[in-house]
PDB file of C-alpha atoms in Angstrom:
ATOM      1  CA  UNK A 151     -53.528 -21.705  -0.197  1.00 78.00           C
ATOM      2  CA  UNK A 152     -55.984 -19.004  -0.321  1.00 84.00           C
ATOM      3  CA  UNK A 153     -54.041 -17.276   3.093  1.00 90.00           C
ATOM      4  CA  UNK A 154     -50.561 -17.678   1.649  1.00 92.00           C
ATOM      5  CA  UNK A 155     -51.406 -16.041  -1.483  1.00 93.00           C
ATOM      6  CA  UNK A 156     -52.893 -12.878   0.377  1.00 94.00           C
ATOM      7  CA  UNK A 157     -50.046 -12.685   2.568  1.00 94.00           C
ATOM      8  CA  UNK A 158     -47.957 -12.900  -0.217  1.00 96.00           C
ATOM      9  CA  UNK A 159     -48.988  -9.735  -1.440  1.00 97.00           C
ATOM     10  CA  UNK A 160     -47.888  -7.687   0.825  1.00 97.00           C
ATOM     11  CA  UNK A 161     -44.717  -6.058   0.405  1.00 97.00           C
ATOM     12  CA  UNK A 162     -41.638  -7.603   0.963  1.00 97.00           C
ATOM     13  CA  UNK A 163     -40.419  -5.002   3.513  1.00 97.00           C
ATOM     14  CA  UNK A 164     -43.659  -6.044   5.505  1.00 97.00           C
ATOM     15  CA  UNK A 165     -43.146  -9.829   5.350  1.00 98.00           C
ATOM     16  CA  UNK A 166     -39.522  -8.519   6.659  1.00 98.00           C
ATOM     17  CA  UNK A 167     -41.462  -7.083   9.338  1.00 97.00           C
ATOM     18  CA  UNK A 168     -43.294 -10.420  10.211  1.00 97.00           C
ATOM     19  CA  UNK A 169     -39.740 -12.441   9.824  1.00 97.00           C
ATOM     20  CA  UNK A 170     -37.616 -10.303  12.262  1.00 97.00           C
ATOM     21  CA  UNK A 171     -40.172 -11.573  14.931  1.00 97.00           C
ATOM     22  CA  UNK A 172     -39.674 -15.397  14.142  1.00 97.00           C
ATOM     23  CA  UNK A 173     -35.944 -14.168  14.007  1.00 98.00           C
ATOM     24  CA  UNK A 174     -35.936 -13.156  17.490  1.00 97.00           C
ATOM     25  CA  UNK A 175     -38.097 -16.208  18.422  1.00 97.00           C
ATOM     26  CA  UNK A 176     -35.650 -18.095  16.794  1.00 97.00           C
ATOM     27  CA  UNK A 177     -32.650 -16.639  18.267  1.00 97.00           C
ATOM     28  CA  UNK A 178     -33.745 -15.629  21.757  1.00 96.00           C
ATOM     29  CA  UNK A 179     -37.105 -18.244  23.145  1.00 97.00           C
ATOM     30  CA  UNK A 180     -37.116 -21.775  21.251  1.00 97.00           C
ATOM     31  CA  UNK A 181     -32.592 -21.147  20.205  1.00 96.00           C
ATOM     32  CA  UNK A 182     -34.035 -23.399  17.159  1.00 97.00           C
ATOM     33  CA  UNK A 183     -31.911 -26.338  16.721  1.00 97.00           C
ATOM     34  CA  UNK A 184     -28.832 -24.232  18.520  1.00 97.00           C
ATOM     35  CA  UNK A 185     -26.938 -27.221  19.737  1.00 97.00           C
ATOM     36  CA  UNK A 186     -26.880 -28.503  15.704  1.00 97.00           C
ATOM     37  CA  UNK A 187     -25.993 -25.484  14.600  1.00 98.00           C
ATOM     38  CA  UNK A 188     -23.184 -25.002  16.737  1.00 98.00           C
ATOM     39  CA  UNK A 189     -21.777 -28.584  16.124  1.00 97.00           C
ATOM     40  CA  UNK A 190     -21.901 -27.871  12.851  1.00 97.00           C
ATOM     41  CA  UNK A 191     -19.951 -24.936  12.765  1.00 98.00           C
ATOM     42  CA  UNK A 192     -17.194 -26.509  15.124  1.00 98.00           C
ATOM     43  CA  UNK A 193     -16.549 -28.875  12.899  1.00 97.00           C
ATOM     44  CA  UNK A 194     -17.023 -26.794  10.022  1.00 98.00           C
ATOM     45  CA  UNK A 195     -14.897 -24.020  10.885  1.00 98.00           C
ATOM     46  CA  UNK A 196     -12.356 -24.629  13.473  1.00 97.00           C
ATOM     47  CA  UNK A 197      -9.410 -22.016  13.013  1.00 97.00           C
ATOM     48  CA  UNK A 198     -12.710 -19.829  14.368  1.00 98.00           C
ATOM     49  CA  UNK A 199     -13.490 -18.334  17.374  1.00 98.00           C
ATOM     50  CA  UNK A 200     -16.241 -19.471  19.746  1.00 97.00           C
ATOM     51  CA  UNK A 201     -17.152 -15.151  19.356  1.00 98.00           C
ATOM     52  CA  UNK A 202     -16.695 -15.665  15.400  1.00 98.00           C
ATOM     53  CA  UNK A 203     -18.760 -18.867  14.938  1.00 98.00           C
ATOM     54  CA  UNK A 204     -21.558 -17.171  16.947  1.00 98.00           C
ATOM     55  CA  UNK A 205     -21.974 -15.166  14.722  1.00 98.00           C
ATOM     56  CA  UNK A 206     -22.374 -17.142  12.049  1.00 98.00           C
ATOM     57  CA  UNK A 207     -25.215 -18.238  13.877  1.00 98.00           C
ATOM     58  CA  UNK A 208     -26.702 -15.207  14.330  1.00 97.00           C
ATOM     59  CA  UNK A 209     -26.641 -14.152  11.181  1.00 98.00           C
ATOM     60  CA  UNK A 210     -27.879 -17.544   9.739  1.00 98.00           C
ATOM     61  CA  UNK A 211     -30.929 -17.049  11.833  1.00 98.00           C
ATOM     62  CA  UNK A 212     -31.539 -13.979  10.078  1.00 97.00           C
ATOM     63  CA  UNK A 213     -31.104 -15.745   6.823  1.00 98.00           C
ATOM     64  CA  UNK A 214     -33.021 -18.517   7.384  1.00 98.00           C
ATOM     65  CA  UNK A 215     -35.982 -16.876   8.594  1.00 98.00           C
ATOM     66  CA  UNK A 216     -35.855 -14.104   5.847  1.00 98.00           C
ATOM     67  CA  UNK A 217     -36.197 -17.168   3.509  1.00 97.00           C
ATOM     68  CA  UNK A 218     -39.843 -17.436   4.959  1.00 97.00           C
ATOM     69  CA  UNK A 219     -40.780 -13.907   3.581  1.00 98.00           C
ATOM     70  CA  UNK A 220     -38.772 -14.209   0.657  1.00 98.00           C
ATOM     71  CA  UNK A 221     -40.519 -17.491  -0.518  1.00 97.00           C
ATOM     72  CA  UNK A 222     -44.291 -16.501   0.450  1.00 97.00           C
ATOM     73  CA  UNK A 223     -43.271 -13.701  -1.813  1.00 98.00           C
ATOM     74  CA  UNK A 224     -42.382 -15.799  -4.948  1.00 98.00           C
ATOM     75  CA  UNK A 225     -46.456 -16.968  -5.175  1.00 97.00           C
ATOM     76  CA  UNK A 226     -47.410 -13.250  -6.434  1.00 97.00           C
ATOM     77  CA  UNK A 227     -44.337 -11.600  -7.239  1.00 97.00           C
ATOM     78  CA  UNK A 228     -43.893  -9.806 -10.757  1.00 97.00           C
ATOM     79  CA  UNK A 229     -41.653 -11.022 -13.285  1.00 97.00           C
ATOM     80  CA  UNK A 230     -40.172  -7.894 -13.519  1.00 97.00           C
ATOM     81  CA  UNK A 231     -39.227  -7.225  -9.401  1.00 98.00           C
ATOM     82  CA  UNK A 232     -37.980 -11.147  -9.529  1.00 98.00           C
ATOM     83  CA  UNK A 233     -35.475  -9.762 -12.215  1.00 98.00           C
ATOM     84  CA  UNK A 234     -34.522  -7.057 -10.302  1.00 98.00           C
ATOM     85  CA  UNK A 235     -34.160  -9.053  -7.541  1.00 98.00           C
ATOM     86  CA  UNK A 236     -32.279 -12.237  -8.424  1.00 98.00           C
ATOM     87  CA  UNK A 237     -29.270 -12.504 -11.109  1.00 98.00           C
ATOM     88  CA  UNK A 238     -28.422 -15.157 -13.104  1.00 97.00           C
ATOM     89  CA  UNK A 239     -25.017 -15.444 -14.823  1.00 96.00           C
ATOM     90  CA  UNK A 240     -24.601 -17.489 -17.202  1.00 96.00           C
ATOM     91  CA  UNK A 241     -27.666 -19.225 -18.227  1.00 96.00           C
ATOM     92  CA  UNK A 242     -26.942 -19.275 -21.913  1.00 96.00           C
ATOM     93  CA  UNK A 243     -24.089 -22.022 -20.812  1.00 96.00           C
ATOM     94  CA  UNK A 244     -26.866 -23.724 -19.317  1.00 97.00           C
ATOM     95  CA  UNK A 245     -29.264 -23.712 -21.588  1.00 97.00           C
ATOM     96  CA  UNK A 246     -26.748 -24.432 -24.955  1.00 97.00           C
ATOM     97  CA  UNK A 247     -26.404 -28.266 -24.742  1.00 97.00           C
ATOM     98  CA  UNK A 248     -30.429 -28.012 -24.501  1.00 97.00           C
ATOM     99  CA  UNK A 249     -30.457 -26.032 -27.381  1.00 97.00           C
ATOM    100  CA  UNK A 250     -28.010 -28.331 -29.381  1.00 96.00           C
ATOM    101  CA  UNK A 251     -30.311 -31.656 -28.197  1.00 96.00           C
ATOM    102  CA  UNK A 252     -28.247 -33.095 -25.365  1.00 96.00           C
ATOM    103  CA  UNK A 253     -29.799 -32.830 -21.510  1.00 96.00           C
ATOM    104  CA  UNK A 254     -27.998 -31.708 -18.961  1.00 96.00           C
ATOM    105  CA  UNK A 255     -27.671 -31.127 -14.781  1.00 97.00           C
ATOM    106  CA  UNK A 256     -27.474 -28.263 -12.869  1.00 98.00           C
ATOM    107  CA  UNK A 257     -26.365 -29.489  -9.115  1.00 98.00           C
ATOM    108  CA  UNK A 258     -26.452 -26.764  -5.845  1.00 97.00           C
ATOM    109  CA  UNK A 259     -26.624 -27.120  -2.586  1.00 96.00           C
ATOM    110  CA  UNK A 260     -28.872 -25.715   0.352  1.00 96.00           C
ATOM    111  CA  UNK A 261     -27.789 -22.405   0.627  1.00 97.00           C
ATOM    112  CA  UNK A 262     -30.363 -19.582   1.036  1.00 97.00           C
ATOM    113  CA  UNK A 263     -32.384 -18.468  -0.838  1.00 97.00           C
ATOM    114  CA  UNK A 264     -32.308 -22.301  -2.675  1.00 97.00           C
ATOM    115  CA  UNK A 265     -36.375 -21.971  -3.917  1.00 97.00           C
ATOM    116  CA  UNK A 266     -35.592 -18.337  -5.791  1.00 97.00           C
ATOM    117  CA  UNK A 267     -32.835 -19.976  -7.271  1.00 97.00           C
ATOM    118  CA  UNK A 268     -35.373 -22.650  -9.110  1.00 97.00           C
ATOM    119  CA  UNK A 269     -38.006 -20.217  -9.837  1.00 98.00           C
ATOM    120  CA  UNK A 270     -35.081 -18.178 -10.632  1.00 97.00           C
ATOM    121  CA  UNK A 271     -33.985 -20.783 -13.579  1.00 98.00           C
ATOM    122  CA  UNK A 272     -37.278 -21.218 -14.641  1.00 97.00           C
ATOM    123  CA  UNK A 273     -37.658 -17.728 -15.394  1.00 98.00           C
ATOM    124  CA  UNK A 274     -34.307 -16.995 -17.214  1.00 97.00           C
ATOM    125  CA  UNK A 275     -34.404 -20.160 -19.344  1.00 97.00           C
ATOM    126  CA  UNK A 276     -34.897 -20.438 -22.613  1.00 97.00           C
ATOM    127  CA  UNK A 277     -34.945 -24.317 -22.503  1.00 97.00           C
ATOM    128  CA  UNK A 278     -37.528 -27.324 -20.450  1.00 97.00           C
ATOM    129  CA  UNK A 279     -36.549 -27.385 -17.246  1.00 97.00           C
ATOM    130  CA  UNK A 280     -37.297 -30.144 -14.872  1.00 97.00           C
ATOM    131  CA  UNK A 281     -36.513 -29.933 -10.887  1.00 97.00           C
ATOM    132  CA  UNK A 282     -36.181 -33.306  -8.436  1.00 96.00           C
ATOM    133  CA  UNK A 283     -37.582 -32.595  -5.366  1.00 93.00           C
ATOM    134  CA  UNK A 284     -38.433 -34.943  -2.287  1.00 89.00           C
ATOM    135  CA  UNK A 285     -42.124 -35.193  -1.612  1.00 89.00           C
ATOM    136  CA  UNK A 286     -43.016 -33.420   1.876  1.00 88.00           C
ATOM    137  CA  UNK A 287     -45.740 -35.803   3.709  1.00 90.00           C
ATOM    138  CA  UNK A 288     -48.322 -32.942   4.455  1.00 93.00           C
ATOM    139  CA  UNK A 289     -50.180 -32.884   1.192  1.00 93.00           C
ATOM    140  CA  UNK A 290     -51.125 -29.108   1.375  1.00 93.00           C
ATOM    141  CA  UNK A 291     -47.234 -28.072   1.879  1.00 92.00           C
ATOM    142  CA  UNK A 292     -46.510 -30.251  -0.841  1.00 93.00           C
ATOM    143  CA  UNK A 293     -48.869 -28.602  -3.167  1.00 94.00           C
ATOM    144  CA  UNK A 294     -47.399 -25.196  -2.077  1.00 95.00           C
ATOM    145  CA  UNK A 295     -43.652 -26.030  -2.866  1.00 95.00           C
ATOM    146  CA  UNK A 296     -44.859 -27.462  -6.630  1.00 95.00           C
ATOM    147  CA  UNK A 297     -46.932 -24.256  -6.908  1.00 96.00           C
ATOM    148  CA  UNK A 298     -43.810 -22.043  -5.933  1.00 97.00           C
ATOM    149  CA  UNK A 299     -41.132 -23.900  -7.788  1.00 97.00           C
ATOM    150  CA  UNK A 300     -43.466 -23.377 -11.026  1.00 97.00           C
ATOM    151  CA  UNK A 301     -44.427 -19.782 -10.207  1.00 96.00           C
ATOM    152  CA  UNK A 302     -42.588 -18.421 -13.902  1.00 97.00           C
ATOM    153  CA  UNK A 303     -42.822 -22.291 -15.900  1.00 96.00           C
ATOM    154  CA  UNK A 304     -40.906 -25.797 -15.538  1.00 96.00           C
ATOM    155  CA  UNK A 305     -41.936 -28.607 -13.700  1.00 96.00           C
ATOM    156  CA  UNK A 306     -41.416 -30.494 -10.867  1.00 96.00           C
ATOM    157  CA  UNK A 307     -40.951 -34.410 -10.114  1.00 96.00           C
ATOM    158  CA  UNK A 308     -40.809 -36.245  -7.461  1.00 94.00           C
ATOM    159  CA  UNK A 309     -37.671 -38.444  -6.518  1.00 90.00           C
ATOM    160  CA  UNK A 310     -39.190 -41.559  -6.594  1.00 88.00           C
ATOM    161  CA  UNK A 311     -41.122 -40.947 -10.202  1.00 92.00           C
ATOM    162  CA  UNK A 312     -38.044 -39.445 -11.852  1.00 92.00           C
ATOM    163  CA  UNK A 313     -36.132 -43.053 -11.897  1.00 85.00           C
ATOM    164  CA  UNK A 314     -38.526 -43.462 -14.825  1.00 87.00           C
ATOM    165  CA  UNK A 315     -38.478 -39.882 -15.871  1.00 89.00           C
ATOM    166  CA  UNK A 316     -34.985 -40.103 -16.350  1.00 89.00           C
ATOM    167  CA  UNK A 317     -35.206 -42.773 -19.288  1.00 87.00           C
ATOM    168  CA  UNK A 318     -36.578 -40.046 -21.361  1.00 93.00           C
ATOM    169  CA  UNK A 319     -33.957 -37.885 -21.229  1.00 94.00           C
ATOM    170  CA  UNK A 320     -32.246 -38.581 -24.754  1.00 91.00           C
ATOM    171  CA  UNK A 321     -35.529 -38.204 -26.206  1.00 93.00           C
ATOM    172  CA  UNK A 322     -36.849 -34.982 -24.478  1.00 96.00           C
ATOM    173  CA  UNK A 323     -33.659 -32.943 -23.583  1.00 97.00           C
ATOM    174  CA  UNK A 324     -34.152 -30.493 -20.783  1.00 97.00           C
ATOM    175  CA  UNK A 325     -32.308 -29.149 -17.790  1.00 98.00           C
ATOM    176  CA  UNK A 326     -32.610 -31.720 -14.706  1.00 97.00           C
ATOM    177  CA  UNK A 327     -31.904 -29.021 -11.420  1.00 97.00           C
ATOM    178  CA  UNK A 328     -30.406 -31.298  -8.744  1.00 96.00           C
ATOM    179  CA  UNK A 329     -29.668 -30.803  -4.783  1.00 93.00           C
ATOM    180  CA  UNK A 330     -26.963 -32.674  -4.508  1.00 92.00           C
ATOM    181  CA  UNK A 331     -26.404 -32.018  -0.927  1.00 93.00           C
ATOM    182  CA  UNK A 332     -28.804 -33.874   0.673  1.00 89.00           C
ATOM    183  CA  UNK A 333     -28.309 -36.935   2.989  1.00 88.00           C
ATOM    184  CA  UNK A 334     -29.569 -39.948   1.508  1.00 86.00           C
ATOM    185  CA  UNK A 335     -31.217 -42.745   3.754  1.00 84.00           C
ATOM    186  CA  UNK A 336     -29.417 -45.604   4.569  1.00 81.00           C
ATOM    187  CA  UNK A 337     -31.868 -47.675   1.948  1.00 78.00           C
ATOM    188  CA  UNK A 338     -30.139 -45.643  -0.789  1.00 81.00           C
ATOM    189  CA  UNK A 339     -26.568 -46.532  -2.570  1.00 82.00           C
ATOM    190  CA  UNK A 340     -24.382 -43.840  -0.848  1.00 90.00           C
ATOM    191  CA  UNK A 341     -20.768 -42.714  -1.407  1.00 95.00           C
ATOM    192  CA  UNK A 342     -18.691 -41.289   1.874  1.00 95.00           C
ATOM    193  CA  UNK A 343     -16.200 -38.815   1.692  1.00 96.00           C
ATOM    194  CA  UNK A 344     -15.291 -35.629   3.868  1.00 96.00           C
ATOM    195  CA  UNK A 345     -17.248 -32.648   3.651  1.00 97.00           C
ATOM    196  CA  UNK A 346     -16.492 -29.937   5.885  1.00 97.00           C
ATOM    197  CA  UNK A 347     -13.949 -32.077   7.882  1.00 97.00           C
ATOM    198  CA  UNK A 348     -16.236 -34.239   7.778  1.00 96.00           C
ATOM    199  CA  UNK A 349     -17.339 -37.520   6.670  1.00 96.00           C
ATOM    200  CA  UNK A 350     -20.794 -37.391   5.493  1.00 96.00           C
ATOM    201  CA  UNK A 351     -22.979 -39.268   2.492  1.00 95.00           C
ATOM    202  CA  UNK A 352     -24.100 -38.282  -1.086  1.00 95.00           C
ATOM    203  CA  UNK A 353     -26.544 -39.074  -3.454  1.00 92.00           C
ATOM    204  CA  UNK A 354     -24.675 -40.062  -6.790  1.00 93.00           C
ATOM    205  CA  UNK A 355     -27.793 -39.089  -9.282  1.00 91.00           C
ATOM    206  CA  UNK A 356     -25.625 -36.798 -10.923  1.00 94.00           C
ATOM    207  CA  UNK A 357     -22.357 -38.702 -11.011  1.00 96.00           C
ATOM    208  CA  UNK A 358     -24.453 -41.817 -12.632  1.00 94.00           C
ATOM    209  CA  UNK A 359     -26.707 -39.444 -15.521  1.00 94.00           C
ATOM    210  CA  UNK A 360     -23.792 -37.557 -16.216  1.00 96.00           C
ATOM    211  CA  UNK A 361     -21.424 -40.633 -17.195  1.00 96.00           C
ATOM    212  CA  UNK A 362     -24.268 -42.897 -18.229  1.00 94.00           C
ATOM    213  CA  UNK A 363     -25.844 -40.773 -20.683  1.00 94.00           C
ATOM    214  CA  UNK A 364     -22.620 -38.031 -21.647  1.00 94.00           C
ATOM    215  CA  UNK A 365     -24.429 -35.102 -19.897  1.00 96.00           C
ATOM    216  CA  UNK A 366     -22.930 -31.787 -19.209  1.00 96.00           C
ATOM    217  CA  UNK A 367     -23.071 -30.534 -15.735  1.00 98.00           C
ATOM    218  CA  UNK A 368     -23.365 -26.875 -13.736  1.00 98.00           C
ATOM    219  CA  UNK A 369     -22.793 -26.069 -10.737  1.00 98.00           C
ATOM    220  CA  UNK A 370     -25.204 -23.319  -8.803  1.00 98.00           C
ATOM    221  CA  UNK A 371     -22.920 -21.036  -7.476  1.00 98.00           C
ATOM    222  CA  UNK A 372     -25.502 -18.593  -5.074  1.00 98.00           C
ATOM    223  CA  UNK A 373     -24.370 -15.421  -3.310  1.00 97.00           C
ATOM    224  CA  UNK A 374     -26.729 -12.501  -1.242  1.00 98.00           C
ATOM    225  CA  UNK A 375     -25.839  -9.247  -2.266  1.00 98.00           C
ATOM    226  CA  UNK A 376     -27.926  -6.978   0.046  1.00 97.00           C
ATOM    227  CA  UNK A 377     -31.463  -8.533   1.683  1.00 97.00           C
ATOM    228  CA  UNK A 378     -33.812  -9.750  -0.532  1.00 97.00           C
ATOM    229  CA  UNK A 379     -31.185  -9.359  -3.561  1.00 98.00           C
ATOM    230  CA  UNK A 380     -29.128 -12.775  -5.121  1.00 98.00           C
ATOM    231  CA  UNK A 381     -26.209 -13.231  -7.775  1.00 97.00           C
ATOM    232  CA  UNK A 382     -26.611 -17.243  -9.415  1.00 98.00           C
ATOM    233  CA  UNK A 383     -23.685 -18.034 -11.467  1.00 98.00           C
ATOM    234  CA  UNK A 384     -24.044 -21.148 -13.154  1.00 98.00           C
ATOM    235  CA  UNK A 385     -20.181 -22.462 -13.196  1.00 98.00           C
ATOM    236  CA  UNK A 386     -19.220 -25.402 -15.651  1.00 98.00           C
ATOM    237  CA  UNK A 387     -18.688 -28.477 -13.383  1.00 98.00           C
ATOM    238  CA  UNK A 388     -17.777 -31.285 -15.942  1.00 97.00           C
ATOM    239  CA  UNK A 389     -18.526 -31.949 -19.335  1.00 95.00           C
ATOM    240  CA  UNK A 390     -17.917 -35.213 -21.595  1.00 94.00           C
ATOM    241  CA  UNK A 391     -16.345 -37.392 -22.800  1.00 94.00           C
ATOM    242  CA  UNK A 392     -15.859 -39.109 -19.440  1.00 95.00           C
ATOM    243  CA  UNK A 393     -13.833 -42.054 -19.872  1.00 92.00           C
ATOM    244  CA  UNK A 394     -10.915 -40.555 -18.374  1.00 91.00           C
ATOM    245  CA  UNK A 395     -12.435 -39.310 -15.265  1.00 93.00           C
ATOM    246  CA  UNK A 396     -12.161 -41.417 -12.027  1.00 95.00           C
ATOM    247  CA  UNK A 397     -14.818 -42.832  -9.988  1.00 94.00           C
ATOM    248  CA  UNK A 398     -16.466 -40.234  -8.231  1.00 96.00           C
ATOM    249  CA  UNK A 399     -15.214 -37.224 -10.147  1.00 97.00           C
ATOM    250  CA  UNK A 400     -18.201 -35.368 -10.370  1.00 97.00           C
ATOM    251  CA  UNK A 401     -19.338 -35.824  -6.727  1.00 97.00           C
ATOM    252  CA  UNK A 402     -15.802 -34.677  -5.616  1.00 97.00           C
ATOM    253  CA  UNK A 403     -15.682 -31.561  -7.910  1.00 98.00           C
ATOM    254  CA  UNK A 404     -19.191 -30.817  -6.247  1.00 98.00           C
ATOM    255  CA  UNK A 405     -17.868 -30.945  -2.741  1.00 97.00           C
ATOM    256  CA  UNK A 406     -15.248 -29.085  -3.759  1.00 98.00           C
ATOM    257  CA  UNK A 407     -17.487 -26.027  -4.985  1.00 98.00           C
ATOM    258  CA  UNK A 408     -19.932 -26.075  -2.874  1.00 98.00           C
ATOM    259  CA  UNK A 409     -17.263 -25.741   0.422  1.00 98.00           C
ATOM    260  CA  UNK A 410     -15.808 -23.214  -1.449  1.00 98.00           C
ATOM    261  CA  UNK A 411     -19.379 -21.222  -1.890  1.00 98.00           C
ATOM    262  CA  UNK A 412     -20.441 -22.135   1.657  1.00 98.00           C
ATOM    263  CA  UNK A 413     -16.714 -20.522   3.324  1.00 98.00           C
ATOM    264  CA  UNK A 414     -17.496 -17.260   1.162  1.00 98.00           C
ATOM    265  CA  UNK A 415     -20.773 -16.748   2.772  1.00 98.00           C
ATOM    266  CA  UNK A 416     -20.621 -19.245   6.172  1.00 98.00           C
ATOM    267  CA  UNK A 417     -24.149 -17.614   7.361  1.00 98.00           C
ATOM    268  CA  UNK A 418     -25.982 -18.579   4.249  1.00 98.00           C
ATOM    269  CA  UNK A 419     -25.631 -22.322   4.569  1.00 98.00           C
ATOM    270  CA  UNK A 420     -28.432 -24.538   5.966  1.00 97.00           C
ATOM    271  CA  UNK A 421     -26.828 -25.530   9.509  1.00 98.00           C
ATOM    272  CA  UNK A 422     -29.390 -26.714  11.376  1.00 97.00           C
ATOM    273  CA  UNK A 423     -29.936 -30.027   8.753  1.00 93.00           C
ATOM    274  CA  UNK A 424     -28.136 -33.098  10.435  1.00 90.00           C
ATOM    275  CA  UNK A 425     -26.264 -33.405   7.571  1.00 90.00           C
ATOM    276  CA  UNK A 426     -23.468 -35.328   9.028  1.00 91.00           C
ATOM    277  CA  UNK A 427     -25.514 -37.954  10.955  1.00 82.00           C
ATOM    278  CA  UNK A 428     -24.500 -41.337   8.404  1.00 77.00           C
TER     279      UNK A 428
END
């Protein structure tokens, strides 16, 4: 931990320095996960050109490696260069059923840069804010994502321990941060639809808190300005009373806004994940 934190203090424009080499690594030697990415992007995006999807790729290379830098950062950054760096809109919506002693959800998907938009919520909220996460096996990487995630406040829990978490949501109401893109194992109850052209598998956390307990839901709406600069929007996804809605209303409206964040900015999505693999 000791390593991370001193790298972390160098300036961003030096960690920049250190990323553009894995960039090129990434790009040009290993072509990390190329053939995945490409698929992806076929599928994803075919009124495209070969030239146009290409770079896509390209640039999502740069993205994702800058997201290395930009996350070593987050263990000694100041609260006031976070602010200047990453925008929230909206968190007042968030934060009001909190404030009037209802929980709600705030769902996103893996676009970059995904960990400064948690610490990123932490730091703007006014209101307890707890963030689902999937354990990572290494214990010392583990460690470092909870210490991140928490770098300005909330907490973190970990998929398996929030089943019981969640029964203390009426009593204790916070802001539960889900990703809601994830693919969920084949152990898990999973709902199939098209995403992307498509079909791929959800997790239905949201869809089942939401309409079992008359939560409000947000959805995460994240865009990159300039590098190392963000704009969150926090969009109202659904709200109750639900007994109108049908089955798998909230997971659809989800799909729906995350494809339309991911076609705004196709580089900033996270295409080498085998998300489609059911």
């Amino acid at each position: 931990m000791f390593f991370f934190k001193l790298l972390s203090r160098l300036p961003l424009f030096v960690l920049y320095w250190i990323t553009d080499l894995l960039y090129l690594v990434a790009r040009y030697v290993i072509r990390y996960r190329k053939k995945v990415i490409d698929e992806n992007l076929y599928y994803a995006f075919p009124e495209l050109s070969e030239v146009e999807r290409k770079k896509i790729r390209n640039r999502f290379y740069r993205n994702f490696t800058d997201t290395f830098a930009e996350t070593i950062k987050i263990l000694t950054i100041s609260e006031e260069e976070f602010r200047r760096r990453f925008i929230i809109v909206n968190q007042e919506g968030l934060d009001a059923p909190v404030k009037q002693g209802v929980s709600s959800l705030m769902v996103t998907g893996h676009i970059f840069n995904w960990e400064m938009g948690v610490v990123g919520t932490n730091l703007y909220s006014e209101v307890p804010i707890e963030t689902v996460y999937l354990k990572v096996n290494n214990p010392f990487f583990n460690n470092l994502i909870k210490e991140i995630r928490t770098r300005f406040g909330g907490y973190v829990t970990e998929k398996k321990e929030f089943r019981r978490a969640m029964l203390t949501l009426g009593r204790d109401p916070r802001i539960v941060l889900l990703g809601s893109d994830q693919r969920p194992p084949a152990s898990e109850n999973r709902y199939k639809r098209n995403f992307l052209n498509r079909p791929a598998v959800f997790f239905e956390g949201a869809e089942v808190l939401s309409k079992k307990m008359n939560l409000h839901v947000h959805y995460g709406k994240l865009k990159k300005v300039k590098r190392g600069y963000y704009h969150y929007e926090f969009i109202p996804l659904a709200q109750p009373p639900y007994d109108s809605h049908e089955p798998h209303s909230i997971t659809d409206t989800f799909c729906k806004m995350l494809e339309d964040n991911i076609r705004e900015q196709p580089d900033m999505y996270l295409w080498s994940h085998k998300r489609w693999k059911i």
